[in-house]
C-alpha positions as a LaTeX table, in Angstrom:
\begin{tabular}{lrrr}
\hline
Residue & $x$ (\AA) & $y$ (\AA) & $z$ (\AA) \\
\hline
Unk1 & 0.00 & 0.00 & 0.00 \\
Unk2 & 1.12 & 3.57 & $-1.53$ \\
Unk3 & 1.90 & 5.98 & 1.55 \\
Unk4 & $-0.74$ & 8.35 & 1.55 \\
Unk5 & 0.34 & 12.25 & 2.20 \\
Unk6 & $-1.01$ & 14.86 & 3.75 \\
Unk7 & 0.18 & 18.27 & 2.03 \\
Unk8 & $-0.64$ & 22.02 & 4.11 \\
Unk9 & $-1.76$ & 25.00 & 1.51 \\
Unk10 & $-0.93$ & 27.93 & 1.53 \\
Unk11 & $-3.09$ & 30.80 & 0.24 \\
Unk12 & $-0.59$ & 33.96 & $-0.35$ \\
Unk13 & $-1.36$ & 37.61 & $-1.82$ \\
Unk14 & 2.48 & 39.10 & $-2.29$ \\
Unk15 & 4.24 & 38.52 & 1.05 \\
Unk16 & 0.69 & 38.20 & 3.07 \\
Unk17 & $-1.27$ & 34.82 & 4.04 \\
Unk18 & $-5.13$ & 34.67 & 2.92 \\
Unk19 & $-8.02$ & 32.56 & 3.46 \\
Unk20 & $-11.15$ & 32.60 & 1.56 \\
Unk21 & $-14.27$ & 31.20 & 1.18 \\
Unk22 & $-15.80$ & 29.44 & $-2.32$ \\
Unk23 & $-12.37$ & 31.13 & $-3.78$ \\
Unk24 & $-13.73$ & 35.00 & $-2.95$ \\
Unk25 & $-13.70$ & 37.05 & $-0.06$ \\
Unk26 & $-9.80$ & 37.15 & 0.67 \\
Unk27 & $-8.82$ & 38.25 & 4.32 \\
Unk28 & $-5.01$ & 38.30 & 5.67 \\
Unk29 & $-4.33$ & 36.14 & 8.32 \\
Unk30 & $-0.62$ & 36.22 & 8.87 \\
Unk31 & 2.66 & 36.45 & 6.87 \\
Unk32 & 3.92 & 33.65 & 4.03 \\
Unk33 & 7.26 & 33.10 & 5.43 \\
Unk34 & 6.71 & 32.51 & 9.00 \\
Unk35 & 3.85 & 30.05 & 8.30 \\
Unk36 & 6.43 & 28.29 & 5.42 \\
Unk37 & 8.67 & 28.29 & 8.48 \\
Unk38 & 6.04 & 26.52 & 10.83 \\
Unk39 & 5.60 & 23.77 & 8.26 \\
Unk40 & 8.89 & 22.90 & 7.32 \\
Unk41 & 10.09 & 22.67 & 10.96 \\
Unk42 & 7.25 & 20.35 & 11.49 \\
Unk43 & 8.31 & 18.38 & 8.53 \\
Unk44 & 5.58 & 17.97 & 6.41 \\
Unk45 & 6.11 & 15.96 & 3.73 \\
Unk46 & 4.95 & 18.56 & 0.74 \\
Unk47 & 3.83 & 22.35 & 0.77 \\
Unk48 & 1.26 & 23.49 & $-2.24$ \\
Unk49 & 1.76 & 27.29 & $-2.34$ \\
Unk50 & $-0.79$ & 29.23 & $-4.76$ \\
Unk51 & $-0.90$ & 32.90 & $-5.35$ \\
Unk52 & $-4.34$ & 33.73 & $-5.85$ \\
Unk53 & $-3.68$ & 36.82 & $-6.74$ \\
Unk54 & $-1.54$ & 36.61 & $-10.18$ \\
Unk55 & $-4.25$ & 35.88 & $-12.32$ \\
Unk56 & $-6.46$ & 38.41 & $-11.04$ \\
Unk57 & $-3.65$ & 40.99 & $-11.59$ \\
Unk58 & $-2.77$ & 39.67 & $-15.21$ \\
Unk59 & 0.60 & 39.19 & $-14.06$ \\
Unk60 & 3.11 & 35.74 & $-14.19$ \\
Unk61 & 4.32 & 34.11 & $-11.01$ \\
Unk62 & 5.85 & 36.05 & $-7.98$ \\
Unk63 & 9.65 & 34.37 & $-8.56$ \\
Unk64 & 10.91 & 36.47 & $-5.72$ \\
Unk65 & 8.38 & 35.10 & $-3.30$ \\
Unk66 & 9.29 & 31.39 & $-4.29$ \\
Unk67 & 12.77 & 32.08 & $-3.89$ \\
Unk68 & 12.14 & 33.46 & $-0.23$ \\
Unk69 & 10.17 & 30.89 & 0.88 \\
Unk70 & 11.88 & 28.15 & $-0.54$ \\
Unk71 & 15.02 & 29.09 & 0.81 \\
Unk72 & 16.09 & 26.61 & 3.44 \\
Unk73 & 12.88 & 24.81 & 3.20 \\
Unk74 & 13.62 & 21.46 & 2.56 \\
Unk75 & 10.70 & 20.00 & 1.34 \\
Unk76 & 9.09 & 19.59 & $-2.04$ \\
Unk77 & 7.05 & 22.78 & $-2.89$ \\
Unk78 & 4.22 & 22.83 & $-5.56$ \\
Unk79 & 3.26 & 26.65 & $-6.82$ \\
Unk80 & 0.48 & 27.98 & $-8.39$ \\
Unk81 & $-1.01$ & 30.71 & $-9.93$ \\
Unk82 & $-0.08$ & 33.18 & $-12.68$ \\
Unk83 & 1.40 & 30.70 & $-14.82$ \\
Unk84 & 0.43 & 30.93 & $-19.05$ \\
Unk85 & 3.74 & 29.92 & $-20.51$ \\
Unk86 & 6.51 & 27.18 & $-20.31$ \\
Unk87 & 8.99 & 30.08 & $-19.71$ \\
Unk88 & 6.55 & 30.64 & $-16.04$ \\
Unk89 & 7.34 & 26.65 & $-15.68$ \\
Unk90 & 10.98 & 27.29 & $-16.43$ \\
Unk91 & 11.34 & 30.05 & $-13.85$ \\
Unk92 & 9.04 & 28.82 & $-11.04$ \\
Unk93 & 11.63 & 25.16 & $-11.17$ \\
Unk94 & 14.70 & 27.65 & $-11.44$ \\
Unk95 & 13.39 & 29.73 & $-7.95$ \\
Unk96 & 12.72 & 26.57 & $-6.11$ \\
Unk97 & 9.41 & 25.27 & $-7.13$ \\
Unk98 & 9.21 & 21.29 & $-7.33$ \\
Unk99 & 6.50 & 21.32 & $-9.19$ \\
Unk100 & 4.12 & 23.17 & $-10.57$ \\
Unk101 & $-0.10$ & 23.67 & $-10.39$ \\
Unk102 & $-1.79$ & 24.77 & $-13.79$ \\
Unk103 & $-5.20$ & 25.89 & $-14.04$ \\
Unk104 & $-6.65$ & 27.60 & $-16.42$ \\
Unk105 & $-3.62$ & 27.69 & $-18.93$ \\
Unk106 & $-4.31$ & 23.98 & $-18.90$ \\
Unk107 & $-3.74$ & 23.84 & $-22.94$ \\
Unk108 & $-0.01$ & 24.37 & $-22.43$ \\
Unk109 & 0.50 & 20.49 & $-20.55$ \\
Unk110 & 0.90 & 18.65 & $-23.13$ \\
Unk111 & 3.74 & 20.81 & $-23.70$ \\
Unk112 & 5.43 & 21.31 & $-20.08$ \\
Unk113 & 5.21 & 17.53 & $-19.51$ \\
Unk114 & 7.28 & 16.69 & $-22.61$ \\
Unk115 & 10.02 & 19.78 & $-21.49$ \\
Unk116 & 9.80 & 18.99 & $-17.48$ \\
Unk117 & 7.99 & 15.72 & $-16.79$ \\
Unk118 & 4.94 & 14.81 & $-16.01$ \\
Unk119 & 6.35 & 14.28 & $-12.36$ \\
Unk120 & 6.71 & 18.44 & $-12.05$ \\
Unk121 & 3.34 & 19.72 & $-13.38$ \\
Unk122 & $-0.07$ & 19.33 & $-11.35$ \\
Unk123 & $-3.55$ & 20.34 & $-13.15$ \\
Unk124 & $-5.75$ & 21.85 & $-10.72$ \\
Unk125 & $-9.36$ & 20.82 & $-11.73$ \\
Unk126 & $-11.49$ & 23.54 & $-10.12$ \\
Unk127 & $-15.16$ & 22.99 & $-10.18$ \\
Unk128 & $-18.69$ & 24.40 & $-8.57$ \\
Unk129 & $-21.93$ & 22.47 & $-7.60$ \\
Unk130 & $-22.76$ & 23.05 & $-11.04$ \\
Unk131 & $-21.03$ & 20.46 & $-12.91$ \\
Unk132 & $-22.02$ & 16.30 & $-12.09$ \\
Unk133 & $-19.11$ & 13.93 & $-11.27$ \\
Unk134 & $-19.39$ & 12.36 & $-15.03$ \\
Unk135 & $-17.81$ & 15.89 & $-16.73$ \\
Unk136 & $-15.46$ & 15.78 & $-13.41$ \\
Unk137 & $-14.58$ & 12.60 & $-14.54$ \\
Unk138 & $-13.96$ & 12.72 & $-17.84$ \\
Unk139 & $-12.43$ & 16.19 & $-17.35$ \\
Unk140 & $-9.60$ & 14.21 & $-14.84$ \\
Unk141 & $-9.15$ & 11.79 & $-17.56$ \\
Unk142 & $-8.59$ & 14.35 & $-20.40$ \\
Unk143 & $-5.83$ & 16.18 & $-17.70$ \\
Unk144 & $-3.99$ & 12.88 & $-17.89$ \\
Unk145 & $-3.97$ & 12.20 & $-21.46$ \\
Unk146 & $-2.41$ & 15.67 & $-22.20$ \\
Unk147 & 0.64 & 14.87 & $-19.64$ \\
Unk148 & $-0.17$ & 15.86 & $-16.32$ \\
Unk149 & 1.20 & 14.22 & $-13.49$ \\
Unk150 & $-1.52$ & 14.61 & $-10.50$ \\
Unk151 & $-4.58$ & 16.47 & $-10.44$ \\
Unk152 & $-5.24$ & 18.56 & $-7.90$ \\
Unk153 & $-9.19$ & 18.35 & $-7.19$ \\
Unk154 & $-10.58$ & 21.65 & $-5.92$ \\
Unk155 & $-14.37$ & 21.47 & $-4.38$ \\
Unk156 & $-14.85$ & 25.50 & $-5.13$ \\
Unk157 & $-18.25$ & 25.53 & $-3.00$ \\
Unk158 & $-16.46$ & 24.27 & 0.17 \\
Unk159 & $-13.16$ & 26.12 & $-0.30$ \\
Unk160 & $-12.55$ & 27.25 & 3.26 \\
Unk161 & $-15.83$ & 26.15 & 5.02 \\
Unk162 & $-14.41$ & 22.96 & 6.80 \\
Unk163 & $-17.34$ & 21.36 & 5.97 \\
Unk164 & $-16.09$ & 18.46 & 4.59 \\
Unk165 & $-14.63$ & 16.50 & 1.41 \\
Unk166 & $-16.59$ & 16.34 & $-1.54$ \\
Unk167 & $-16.30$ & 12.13 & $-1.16$ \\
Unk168 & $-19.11$ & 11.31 & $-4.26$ \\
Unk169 & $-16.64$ & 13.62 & $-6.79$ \\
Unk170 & $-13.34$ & 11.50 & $-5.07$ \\
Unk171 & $-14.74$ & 8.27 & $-5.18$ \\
Unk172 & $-15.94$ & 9.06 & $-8.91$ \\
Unk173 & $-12.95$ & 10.53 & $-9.76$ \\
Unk174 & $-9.92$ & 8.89 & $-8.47$ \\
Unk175 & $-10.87$ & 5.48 & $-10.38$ \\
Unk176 & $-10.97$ & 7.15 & $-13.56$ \\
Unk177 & $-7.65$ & 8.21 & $-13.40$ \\
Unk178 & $-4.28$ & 6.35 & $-13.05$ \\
Unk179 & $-2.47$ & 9.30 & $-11.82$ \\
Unk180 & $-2.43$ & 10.52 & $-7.79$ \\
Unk181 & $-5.56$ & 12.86 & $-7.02$ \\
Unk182 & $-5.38$ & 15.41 & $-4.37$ \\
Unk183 & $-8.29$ & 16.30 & $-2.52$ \\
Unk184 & $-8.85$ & 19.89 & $-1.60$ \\
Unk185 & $-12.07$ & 21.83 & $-0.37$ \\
Unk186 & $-13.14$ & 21.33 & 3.21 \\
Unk187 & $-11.19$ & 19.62 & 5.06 \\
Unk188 & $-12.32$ & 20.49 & 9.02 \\
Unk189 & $-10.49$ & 18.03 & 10.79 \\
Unk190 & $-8.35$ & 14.26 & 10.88 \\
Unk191 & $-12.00$ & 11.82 & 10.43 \\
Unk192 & $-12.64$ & 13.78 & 6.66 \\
Unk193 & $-8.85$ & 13.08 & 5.57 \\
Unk194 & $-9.59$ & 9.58 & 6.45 \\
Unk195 & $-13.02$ & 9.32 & 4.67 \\
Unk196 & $-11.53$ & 11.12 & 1.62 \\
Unk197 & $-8.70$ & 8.51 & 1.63 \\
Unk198 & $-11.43$ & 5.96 & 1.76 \\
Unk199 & $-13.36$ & 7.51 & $-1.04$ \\
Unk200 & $-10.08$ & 7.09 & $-3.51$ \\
Unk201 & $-8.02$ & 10.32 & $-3.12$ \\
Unk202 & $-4.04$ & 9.42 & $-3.00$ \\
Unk203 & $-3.09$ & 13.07 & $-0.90$ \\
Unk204 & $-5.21$ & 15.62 & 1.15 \\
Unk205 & $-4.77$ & 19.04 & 0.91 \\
Unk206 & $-5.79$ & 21.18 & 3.76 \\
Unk207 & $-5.34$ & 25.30 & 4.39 \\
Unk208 & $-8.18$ & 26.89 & 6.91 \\
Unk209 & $-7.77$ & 23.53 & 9.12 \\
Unk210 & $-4.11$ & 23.87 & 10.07 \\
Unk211 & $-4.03$ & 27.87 & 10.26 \\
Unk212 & $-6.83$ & 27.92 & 12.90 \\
Unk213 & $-6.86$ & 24.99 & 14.64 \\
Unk214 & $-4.67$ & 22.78 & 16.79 \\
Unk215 & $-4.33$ & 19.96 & 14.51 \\
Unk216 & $-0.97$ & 19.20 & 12.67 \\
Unk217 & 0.07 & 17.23 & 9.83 \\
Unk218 & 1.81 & 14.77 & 12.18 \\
Unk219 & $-1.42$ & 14.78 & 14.31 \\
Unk220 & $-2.98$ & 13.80 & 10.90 \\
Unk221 & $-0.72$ & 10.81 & 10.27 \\
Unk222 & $-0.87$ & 9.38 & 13.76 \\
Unk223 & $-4.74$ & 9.62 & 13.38 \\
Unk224 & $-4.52$ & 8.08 & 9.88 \\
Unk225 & $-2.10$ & 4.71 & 11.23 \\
Unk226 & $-4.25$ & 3.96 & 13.73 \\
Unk227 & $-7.16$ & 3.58 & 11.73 \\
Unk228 & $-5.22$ & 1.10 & 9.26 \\
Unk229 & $-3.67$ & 3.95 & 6.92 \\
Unk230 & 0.32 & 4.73 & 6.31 \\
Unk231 & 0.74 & 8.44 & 5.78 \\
Unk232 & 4.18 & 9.60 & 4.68 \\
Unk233 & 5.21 & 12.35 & 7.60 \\
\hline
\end{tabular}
């Protein structure tokens, strides 16, 4: 049995940390490279940085902010946000990213996984209550024709409630793919990491739960062994 991970996100606007709700409604709620400190000395296994605020600014990636918070940080970091072009690929890898997290510039992965590997780009499939697990589906399956190497599934109508997993779109999802889906969206505590891991989902993501509650990612993968589960921590 794969290890399954459990991977902190980071919201950031410039130098500033944000949570949101339903991917609106941004509010600062402490600085980028103190809480990149606070994860890396806890040693989580991964760290999913997006800049939500690129794409609404028509600009490219913040390189300066990847190089300053992952300097010293010795863990694999996945960026998004702001990034149209393989040169934004190219310079996110150069400034420390380990991978990176496409979204809507999703017609350039065929592309970047040919140049960088399919190991170093993540599609982020963002969707609302609007669209039925089949188009999520079939959606995940077309990410992983063009190249991509996980898919990062976002639940945009629970972003930052802690209300839960969407577990019907994971279970319908993750079987439809042969690549490792993320879960994101929800997350308010250790019991929905362990339901989405039930459901099919191969790494949680999690944001609002670790910036304003007690619970760590360690806390996470003690919870997870003793209910039958390896987590890599």
């Amino acid at each position: 049995m794969l290890a399954k991970r459990i991977i902190p996100t980071m919201l950031v606007r410039g130098r500033t940390l944000v949570k949101g709700e339903r991917f609106n409604g941004w509010r600062s709620i402490g600085h980028a490279a103190q809480a990149a400190r606070i994860h890396a000395a806890r040693g989580v296994d991964e760290l999913c940085i997006l800049d939500i605020a690129a794409t609404a600014e028509g600009r490219g990636p913040d390189l300066d902010l990847v190089r300053e918070l992952s300097d010293g940080c010795f863990i694999p970091i996945t960026v998004g946000g702001g990034v149209k072009t393989l040169h934004d690929i190219d310079a996110l890898l150069r400034a420390g990213a380990d991978k990176v997290c496409i979204g809507r510039s999703q017609h350039i992965i065929p592309a970047a996984s040919d140049r960088f590997g399919k190991q170093a780009i993540v599609a982020s499939l963002d969707y609302g209550p609007n669209k039925g697990t089949p188009w999520q589906s079939m959606e995940a399956q077309g990410l992983e024709a063009f190249g991509a190497g996980e898919i990062l599934l976002q639940a945009m109508d629970r972003d930052g409630l802690m209300c839960g997993y969407d577990l019907a779109t994971i279970a319908a999802v993750s079987p439809a793919v042969s690549i490792p889906v993320i879960a994101s969206g929800g997350c308010s505590g250790y019991a929905d990491m362990l339901a989405a891991f039930r459901a099919g989902a191969d790494a949680c993501a999690a944001g609002a739960l670790f910036a304003f509650t007690d619970d760590t990612p360690k806390g996470a993968a003690q919870y997870l062994k003793t209910h039958g589960l390896e987590a890599r921590l």
